[in-house]
mmCIF file of C-alpha atoms in Angstrom:
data_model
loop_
_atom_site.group_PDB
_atom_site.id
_atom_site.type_symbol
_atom_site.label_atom_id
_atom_site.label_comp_id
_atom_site.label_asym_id
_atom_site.label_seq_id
_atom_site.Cartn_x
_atom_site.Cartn_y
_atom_site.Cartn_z
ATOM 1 C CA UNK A 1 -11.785 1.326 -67.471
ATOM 2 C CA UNK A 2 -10.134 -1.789 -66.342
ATOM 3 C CA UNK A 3 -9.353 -2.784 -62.880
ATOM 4 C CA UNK A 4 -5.930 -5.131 -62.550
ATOM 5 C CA UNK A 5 -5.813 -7.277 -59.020
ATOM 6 C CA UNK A 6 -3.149 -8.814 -57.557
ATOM 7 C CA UNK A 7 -3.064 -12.292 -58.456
ATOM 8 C CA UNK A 8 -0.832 -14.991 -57.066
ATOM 9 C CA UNK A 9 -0.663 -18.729 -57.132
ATOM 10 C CA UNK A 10 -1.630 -20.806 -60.133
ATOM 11 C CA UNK A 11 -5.408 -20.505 -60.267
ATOM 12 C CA UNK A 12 -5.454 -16.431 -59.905
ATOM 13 C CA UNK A 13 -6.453 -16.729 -55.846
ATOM 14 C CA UNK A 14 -5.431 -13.637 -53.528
ATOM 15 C CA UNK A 15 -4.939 -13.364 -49.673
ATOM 16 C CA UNK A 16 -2.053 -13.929 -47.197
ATOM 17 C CA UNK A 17 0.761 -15.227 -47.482
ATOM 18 C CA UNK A 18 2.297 -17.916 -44.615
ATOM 19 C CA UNK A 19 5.136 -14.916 -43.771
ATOM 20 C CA UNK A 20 2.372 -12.086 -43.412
ATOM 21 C CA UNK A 21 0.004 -13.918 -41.082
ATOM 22 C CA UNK A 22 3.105 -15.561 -38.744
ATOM 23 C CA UNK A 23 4.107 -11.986 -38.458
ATOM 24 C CA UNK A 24 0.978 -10.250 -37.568
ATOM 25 C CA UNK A 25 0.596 -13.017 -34.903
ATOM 26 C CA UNK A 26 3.926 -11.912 -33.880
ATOM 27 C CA UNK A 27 3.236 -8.486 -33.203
ATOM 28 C CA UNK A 28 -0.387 -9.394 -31.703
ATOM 29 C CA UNK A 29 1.501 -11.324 -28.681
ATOM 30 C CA UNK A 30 4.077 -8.725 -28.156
ATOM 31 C CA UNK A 31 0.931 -6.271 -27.411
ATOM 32 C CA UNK A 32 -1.056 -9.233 -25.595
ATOM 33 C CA UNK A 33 2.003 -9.869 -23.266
ATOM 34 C CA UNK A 34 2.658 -5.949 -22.643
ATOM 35 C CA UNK A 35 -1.152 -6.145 -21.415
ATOM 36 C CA UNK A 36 -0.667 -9.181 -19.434
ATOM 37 C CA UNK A 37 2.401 -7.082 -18.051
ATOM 38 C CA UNK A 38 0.192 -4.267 -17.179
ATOM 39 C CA UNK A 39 -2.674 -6.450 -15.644
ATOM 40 C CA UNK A 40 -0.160 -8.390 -13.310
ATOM 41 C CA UNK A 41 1.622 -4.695 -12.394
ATOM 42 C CA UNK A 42 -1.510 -3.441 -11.215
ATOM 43 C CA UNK A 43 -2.913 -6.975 -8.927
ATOM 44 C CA UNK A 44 0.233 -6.279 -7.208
ATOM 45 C CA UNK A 45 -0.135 -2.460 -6.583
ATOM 46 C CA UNK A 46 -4.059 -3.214 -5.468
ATOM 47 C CA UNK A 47 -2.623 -5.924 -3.238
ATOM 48 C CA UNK A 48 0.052 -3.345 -1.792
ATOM 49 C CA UNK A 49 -2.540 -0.875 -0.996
ATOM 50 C CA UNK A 50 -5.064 -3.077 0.511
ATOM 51 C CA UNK A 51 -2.314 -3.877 2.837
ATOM 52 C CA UNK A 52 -1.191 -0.679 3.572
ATOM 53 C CA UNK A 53 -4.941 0.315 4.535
ATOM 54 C CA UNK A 54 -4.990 -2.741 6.566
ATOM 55 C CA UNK A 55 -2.113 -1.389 8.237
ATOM 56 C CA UNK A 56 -3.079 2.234 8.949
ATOM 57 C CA UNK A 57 -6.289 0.697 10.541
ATOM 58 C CA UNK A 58 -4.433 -1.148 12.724
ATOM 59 C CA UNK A 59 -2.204 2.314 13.945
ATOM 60 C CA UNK A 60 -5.582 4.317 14.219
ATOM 61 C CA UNK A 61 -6.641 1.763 16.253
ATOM 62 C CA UNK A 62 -3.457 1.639 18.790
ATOM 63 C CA UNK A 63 -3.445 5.893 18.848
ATOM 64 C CA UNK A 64 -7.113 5.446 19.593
ATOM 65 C CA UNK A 65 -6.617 3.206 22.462
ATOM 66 C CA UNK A 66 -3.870 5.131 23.238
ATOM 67 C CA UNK A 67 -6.196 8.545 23.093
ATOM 68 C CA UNK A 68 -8.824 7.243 25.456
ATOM 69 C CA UNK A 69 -6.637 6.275 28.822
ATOM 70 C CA UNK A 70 -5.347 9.387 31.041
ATOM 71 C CA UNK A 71 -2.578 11.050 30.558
ATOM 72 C CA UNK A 72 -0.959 10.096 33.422
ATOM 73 C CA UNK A 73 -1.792 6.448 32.918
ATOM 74 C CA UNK A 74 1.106 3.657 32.837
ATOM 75 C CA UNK A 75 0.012 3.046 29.395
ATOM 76 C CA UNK A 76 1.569 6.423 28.262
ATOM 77 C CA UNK A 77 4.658 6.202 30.365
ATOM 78 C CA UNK A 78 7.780 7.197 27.969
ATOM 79 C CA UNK A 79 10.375 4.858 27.160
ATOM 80 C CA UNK A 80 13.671 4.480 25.924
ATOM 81 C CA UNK A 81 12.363 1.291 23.795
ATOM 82 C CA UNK A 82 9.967 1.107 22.163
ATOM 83 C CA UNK A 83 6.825 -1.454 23.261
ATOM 84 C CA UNK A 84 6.751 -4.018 20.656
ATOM 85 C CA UNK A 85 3.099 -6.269 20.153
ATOM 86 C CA UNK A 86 0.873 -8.031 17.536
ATOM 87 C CA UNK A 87 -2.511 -7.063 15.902
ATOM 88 C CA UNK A 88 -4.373 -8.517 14.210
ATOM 89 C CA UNK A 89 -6.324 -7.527 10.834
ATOM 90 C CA UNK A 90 -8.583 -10.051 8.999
ATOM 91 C CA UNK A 91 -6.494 -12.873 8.609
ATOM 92 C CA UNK A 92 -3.150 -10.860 8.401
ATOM 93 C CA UNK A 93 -0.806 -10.504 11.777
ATOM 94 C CA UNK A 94 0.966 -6.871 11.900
ATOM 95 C CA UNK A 95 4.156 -6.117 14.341
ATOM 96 C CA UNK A 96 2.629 -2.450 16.137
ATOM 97 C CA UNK A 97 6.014 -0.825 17.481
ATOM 98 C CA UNK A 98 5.173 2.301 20.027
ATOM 99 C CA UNK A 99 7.034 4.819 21.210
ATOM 100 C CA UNK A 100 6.470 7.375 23.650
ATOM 101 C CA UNK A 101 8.723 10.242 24.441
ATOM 102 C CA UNK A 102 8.326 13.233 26.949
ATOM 103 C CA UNK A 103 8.063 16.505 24.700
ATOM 104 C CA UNK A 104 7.555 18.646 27.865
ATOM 105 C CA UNK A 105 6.461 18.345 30.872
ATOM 106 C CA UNK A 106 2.744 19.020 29.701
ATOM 107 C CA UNK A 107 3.113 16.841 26.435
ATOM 108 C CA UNK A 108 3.606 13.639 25.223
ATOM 109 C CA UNK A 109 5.079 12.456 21.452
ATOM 110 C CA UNK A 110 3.532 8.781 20.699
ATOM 111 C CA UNK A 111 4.624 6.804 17.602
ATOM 112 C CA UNK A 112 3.039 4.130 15.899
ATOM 113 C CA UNK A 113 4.667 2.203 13.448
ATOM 114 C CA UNK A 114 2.818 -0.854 12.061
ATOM 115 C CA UNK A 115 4.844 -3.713 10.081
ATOM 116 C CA UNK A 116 3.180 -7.125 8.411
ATOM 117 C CA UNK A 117 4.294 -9.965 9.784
ATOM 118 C CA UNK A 118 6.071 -11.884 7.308
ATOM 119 C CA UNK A 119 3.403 -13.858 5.172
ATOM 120 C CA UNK A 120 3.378 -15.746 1.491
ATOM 121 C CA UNK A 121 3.069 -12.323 -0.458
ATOM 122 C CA UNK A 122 5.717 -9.819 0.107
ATOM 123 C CA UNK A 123 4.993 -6.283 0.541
ATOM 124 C CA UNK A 124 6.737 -3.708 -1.298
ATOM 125 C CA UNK A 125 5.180 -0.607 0.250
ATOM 126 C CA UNK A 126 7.348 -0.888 3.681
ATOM 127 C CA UNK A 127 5.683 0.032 6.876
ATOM 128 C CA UNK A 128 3.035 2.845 8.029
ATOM 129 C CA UNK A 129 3.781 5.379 10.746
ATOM 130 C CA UNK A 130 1.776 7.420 12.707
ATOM 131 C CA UNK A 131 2.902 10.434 14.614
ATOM 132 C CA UNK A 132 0.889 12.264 17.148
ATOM 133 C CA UNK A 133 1.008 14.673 20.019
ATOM 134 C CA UNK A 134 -1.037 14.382 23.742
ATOM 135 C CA UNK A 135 -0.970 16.897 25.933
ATOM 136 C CA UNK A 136 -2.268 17.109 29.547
ATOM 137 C CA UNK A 137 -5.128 19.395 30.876
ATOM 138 C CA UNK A 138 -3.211 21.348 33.370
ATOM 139 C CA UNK A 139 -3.094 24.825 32.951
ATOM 140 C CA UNK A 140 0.178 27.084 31.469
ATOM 141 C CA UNK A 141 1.840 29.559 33.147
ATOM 142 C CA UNK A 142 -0.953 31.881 31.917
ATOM 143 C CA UNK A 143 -4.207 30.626 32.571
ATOM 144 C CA UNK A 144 -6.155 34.385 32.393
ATOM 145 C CA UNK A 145 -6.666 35.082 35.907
ATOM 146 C CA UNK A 146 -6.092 38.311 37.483
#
């Protein structure tokens, strides 16, 4: 039985040739920069939703604050703008726009929408919104009684 190899070059050496290695190098940095690609997709996306829980902190906050005065305080008065301030979160500055509206008479509709401020990173996610309802204590038109 006799067993043939591939020989090349003068002296009967094998291995690669200059053409085979430049192209596997080739194909080995098209996958290394789709990685890369993936790696610098997901940083950002991380980033994004750090932020974003950043800013629903900061709107649980405000409808906390918001929660604990009466209802009838000035703090919950409805208006036809909304009250615009700044909050702060770790060393990032949000823009906290409220609105309160009269539902009914008994009721109250508050909403919180919280904004970065504009900063060296942008963010792509937009801005977080909270919606909730207060209602008084005063009894309905049926309260049970006789």
């Amino acid at each position: 039985m006799r067993t043939s190899f591939r020989q090349t070059g003068k002296h009967g050496e094998a291995g690669f040739t200059l053409l085979e290695t430049t192209m596997a190098l080739v194909v080995m940095m098209i996958g290394g920069l789709g990685i890369a690609a993936v790696f610098s997709f997901a940083i950002k996306n991380n980033t994004g939703a750090r932020d974003r829980a950043a800013a629903i902190a900061v709107a649980q906050q405000e409808l906390e604050r918001l929660r604990h005065v009466s209802f009838n305080d000035a703090a919950l008065t409805a208006t036809s703008t909304p009250i615009i301030s700044t909050a702060m979160n770790g060393t990032r500055s949000y823009t906290v726009r409220t609105s309160i509206t009269n539902t009914t008479g008994s009721m109250k509709t508050i909403q919180i929408q919280v904004t970065p401020a504009s900063g060296s990173t942008t963010w792509a996610l937009g801005s977080v919104t909270i919606v909730s309802q207060r209602a008084s204590f005063a009894l309905g038109a049926y309260s049970g009684g006789p």
